[in-house]
Short mmCIF file of C-alpha atoms in Angstrom, two decimals:
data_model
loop_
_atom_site.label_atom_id
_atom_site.label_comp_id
_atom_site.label_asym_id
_atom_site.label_seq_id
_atom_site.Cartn_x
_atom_site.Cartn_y
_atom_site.Cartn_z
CA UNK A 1 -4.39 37.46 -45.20
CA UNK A 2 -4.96 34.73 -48.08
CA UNK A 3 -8.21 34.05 -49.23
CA UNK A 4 -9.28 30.38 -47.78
CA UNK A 5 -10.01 28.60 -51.61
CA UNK A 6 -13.03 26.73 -50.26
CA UNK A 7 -14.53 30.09 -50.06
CA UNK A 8 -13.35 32.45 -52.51
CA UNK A 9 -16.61 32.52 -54.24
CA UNK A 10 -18.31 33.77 -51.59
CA UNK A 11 -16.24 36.89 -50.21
CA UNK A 12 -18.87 38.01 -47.55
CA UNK A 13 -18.31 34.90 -45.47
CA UNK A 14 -14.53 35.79 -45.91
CA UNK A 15 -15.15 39.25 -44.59
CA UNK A 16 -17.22 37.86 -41.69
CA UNK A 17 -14.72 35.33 -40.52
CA UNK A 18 -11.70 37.94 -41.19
CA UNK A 19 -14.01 40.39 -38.87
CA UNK A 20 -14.05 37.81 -36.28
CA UNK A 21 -10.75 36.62 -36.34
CA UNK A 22 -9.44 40.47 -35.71
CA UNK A 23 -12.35 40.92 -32.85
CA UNK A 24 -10.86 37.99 -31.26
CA UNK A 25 -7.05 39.27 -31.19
CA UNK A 26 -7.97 42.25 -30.07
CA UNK A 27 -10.12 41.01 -27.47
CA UNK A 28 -6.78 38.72 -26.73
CA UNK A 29 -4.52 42.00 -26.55
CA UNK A 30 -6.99 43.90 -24.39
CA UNK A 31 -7.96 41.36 -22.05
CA UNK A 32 -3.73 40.97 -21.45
CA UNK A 33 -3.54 44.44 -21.12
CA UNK A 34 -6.62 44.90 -18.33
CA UNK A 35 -4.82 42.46 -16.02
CA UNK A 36 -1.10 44.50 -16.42
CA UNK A 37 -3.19 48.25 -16.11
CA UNK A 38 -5.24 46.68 -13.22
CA UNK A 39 -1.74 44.91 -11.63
CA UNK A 40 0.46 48.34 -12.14
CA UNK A 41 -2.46 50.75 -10.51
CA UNK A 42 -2.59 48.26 -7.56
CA UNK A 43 0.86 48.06 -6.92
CA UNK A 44 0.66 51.89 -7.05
CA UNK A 45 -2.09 52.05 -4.38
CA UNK A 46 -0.03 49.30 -2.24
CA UNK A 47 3.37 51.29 -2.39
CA UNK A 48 1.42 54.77 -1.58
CA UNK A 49 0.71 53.11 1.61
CA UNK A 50 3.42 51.24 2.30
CA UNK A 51 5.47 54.42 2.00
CA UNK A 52 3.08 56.95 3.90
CA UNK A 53 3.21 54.45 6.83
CA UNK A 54 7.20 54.85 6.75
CA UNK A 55 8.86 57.03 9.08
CA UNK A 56 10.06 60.02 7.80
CA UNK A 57 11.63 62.87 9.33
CA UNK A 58 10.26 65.62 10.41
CA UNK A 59 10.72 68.20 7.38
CA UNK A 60 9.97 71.76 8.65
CA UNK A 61 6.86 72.92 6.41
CA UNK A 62 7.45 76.49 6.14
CA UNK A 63 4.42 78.83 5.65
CA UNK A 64 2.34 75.88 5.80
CA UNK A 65 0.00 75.35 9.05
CA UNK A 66 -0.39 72.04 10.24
CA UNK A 67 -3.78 71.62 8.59
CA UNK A 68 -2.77 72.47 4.97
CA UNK A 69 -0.37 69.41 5.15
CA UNK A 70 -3.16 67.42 6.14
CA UNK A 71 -5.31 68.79 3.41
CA UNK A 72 -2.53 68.20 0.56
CA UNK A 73 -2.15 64.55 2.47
CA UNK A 74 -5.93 63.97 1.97
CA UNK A 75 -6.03 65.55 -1.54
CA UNK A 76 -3.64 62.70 -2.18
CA UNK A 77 -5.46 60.15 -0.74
CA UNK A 78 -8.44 61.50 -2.77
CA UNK A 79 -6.26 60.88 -5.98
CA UNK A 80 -4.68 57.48 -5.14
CA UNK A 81 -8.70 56.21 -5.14
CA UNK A 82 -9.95 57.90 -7.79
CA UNK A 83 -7.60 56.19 -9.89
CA UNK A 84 -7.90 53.01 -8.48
CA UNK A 85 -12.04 53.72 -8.95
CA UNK A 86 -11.31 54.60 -12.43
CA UNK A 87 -8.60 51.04 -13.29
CA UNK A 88 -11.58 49.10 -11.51
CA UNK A 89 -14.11 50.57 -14.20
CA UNK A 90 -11.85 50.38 -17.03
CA UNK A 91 -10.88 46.58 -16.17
CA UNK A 92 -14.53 45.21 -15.67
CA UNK A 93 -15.14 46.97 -19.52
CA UNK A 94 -11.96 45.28 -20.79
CA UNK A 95 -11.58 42.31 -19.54
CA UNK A 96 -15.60 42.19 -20.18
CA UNK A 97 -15.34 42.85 -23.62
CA UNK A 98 -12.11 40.46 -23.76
CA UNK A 99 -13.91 37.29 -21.96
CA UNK A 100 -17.38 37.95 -24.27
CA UNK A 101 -15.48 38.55 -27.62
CA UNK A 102 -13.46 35.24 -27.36
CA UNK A 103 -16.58 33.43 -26.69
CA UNK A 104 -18.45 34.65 -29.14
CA UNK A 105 -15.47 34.16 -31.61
CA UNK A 106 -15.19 30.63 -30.46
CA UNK A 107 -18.65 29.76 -30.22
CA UNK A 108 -20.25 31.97 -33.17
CA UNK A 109 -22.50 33.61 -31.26
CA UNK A 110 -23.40 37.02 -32.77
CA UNK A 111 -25.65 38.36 -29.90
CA UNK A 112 -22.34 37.74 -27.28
CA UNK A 113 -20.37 39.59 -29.92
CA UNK A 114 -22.67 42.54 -29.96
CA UNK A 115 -22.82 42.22 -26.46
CA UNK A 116 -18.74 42.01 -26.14
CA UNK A 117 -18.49 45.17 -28.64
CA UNK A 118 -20.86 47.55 -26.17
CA UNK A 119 -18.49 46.65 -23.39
CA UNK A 120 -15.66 47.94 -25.62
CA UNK A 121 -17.98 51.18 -26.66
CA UNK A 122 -18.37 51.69 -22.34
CA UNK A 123 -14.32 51.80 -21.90
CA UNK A 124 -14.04 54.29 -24.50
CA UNK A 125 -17.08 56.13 -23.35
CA UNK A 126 -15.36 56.44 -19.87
CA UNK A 127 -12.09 57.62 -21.21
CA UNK A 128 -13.68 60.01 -23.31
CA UNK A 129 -15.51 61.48 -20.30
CA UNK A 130 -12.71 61.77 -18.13
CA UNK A 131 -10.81 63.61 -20.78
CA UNK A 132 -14.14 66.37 -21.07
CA UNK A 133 -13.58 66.09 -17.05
CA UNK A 134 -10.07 66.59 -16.99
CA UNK A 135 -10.27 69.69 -19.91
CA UNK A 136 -13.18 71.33 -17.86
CA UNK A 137 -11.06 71.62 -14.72
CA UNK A 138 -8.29 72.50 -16.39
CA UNK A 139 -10.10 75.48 -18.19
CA UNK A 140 -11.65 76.32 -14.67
CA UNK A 141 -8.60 76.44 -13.10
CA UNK A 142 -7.16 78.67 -15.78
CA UNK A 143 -9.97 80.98 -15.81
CA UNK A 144 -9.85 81.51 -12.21
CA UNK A 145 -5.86 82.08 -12.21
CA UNK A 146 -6.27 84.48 -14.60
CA UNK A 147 -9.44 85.80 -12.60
CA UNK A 148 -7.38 86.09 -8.99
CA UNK A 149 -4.21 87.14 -10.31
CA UNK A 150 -6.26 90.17 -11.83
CA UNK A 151 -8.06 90.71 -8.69
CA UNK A 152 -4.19 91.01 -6.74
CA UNK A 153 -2.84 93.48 -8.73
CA UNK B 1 -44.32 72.13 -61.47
CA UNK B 2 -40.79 70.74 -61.94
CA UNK B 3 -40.03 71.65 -57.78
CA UNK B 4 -42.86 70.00 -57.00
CA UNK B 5 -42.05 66.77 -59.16
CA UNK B 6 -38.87 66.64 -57.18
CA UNK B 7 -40.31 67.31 -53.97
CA UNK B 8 -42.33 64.73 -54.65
CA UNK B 9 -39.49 62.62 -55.40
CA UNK B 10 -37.39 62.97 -52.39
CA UNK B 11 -40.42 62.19 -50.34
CA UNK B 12 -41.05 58.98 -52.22
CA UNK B 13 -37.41 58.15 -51.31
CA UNK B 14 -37.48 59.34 -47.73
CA UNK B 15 -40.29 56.78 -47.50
CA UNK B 16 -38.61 53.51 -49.22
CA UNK B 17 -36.14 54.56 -46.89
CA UNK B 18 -38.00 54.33 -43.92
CA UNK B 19 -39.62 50.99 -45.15
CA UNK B 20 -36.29 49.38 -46.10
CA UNK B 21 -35.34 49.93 -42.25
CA UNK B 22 -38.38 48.42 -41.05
CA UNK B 23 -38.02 44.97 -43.26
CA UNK B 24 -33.98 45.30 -43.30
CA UNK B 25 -33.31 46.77 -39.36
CA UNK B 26 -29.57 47.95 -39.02
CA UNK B 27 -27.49 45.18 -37.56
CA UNK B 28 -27.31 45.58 -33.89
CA UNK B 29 -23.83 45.05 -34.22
CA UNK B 30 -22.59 47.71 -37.21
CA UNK B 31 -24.86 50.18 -34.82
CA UNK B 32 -22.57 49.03 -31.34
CA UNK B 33 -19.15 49.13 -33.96
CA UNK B 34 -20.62 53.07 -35.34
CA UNK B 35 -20.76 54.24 -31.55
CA UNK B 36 -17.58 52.87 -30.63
CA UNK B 37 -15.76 54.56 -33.61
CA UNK B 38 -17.35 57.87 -32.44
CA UNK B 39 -16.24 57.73 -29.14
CA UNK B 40 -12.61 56.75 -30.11
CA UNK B 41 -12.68 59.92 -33.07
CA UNK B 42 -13.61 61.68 -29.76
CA UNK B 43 -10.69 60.79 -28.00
CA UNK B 44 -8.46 60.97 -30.60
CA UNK B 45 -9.17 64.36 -31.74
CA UNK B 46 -9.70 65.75 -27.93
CA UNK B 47 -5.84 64.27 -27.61
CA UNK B 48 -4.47 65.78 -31.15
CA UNK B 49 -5.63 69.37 -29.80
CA UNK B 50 -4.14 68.91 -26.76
CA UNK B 51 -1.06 67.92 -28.26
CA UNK B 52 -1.19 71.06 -30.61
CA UNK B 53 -1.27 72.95 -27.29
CA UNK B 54 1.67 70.87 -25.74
CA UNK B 55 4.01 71.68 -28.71
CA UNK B 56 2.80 75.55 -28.81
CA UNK B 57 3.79 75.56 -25.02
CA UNK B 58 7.25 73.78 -25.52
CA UNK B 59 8.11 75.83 -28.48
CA UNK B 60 8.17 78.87 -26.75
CA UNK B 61 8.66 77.78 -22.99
CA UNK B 62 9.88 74.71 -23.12
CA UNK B 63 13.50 75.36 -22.46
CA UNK B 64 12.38 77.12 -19.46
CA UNK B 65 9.37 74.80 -18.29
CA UNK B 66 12.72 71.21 -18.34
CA UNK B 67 15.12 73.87 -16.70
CA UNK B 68 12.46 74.06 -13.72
CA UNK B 69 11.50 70.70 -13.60
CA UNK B 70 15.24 69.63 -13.74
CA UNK B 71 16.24 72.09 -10.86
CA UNK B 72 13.07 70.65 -8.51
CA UNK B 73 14.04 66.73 -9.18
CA UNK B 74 15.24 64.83 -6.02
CA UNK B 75 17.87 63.44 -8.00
CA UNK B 76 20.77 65.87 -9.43
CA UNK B 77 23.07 64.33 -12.14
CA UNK B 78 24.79 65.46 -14.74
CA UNK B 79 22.95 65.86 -18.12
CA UNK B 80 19.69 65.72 -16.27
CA UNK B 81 18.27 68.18 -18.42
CA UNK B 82 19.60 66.65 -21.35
CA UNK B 83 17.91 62.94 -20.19
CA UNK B 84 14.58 64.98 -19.60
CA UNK B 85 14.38 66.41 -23.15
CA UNK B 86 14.77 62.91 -24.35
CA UNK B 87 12.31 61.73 -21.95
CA UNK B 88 9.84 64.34 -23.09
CA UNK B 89 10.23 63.51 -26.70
CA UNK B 90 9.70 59.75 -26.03
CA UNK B 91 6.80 60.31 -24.31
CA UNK B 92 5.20 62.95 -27.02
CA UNK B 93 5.99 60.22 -29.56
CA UNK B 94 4.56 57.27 -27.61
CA UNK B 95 1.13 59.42 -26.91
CA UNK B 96 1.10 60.70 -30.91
CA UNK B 97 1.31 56.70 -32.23
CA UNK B 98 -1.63 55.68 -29.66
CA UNK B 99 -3.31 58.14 -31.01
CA UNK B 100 -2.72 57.48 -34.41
CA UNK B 101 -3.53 54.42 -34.33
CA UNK B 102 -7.37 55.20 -32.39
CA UNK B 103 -7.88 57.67 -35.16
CA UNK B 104 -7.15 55.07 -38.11
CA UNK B 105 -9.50 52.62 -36.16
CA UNK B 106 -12.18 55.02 -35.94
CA UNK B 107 -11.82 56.37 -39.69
CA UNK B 108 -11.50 52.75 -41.10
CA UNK B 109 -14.49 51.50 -38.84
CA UNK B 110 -16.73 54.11 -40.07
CA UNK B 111 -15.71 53.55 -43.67
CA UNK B 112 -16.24 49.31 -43.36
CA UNK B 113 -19.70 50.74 -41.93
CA UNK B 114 -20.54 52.63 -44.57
CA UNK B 115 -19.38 50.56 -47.56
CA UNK B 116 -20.57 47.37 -45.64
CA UNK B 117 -17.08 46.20 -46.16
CA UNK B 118 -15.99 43.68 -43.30
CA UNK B 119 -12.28 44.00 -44.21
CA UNK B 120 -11.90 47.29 -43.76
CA UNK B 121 -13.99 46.60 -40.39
CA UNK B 122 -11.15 44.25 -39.76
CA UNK B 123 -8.56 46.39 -40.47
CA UNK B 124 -9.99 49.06 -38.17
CA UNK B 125 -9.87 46.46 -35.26
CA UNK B 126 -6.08 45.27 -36.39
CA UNK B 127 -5.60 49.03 -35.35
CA UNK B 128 -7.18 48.64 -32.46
CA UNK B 129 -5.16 45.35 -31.30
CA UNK B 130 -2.31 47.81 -31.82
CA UNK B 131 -3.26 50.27 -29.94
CA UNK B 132 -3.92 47.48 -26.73
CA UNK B 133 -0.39 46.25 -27.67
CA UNK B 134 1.02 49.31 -27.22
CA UNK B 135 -0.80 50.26 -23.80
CA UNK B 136 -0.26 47.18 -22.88
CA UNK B 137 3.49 47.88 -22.95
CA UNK B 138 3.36 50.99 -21.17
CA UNK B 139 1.33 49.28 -18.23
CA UNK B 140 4.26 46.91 -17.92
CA UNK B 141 6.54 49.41 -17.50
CA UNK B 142 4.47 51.08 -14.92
CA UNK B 143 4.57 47.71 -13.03
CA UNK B 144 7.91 47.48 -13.36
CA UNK B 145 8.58 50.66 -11.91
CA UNK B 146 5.96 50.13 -9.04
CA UNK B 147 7.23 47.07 -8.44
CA UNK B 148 11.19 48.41 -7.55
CA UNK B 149 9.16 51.05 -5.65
CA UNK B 150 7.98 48.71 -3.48
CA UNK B 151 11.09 46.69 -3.16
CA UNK B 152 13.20 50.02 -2.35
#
């Protein structure tokens, strides 16, 4: 980007605006892609159900007893709204920081902007817990596969 | 004598230290911009190690691992296994640039921090908008393919 002439002597205010003008974008960029995450995960939920209430035909569910399918049917369910839950979190700290950051950049308000940035700092906070989440069940899981298949043979 | 000169010294600065943050507080926002760029580092290097331990699996039982997967697919073609290496290697290449990117915002935010320089802040955040760009994309395609769910 070009320095602006009128203020070449005084590169701070440069670096300030620059700042803002790249908080801004990306609060443009993020705030578009809240709306598509948030649109894709409920047209994910909607088609779950849609398809569940289809008819389908009876498949014969060998080994299985009749309340295992249910179980793997609710363990489904259980999914499908957890990750709507989750796209509902992530959204309201997106589009947050999105709405606040534009604002700010708009109005100069450095308080909003602050404000704007700690909604950004939440959605990565809640990403990088469900990551520790997801690693911690995935080491439990393999821990007590190895645990079970030792206790089988 | 001369250990206690500079243990006297080091306090004296500890202290000027502790006074300079009492008349010059951190800004509220380079403290909100430091916490965000840990978080992200976080992320990024919880999703480089897991991609080390993708590409140690793959290496050895990858072959095996698409074989499977291509045998258990509702939909039998020819080349299927071929499409799903492709697919695979798209995917590992899509993840590696998002994370690329969060680990060059988090490094260059940290460093504008540091040197109080705002460009460098900026440049951090242009590699942020990337990153949103990017995920962006990939949530359109998951509409997309939602979307002809629902109509099928």
């Amino acid at each position: 980007m070009e320095l602006d002439p009128l203020h070449e002597d005084r590169p701070e205010e440069t670096g300030a605006s620059l700042l803002r003008q790249c908080i801004g974008a990306t609060a443009k960029t993020a705030g578009i892609a809240a709306c598509i995450s948030l649109a894709g995960t409920l047209c994910g939920v909607v088609a779950f159900f849609l398809k569940s209430g289809q008819q389908l035909p009876e498949i014969p569910k060998e080994g299985f007893t009749a309340s295992e399918t249910e179980m793997s049917a609710f363990g489904n369910l259980i999914m499908i709204g957890g990750s709507l839950i989750v796209s509902l979190i992530a959204f309201y700290y997106l589009f947050g920081f999105s709405r606040k950051a534009r604002i700010a950049e708009r109005q100069q308000l450095p308080g909003m902007l602050t404000g704007a940035l700690q909604r950004l700092e939440g959605y990565f906070k809640l990403w990088a817990v469900l990551l520790i989440i997801f690693i911690a069940f995935m080491i439990l899981s393999l821990i007590s596969g190895i645990l079970f298949s030792g206790a089988g043979a | 004598m001369g250990i206690a000169v500079y243990l006297q010294f080091l306090m004296q600065q500890e202290q000027e230290q502790k006074e300079s943050r009492i008349f010059h507080p951190p800004d509220p926002q380079d403290l909100t911009i430091i916490q965000i760029s840990r978080w992200v580092k976080l992320i990024a290097s919880i999703g480089f190690a897991l991609g080390g331990i993708v590409v140690f699996t793959m290496l050895f039982q990858g072959a095996a691992i698409l074989q499977q997967t291509a045998g258990i697919l509702p939909v039998q073609v020819s080349g299927i296994y071929s499409i799903l290496v492709i697919t695979f290697f798209v995917i590992f290449f899509i993840t590696a640039l998002l994370l690329f990117y969060l680990h060059r915002s988090a490094t260059l935010l940290i460093q504008g921090i540091r040197e109080k320089n705002k460009t460098l802040q900026a440049e951090g955040f242009q590699h942020l908008k990337k990153f949103f760009t990017l995920t962006a994309i990939i949530g359109l395609l998951q509409l997309i393919a939602n979307i002809s769910t629902l109509w099928n």
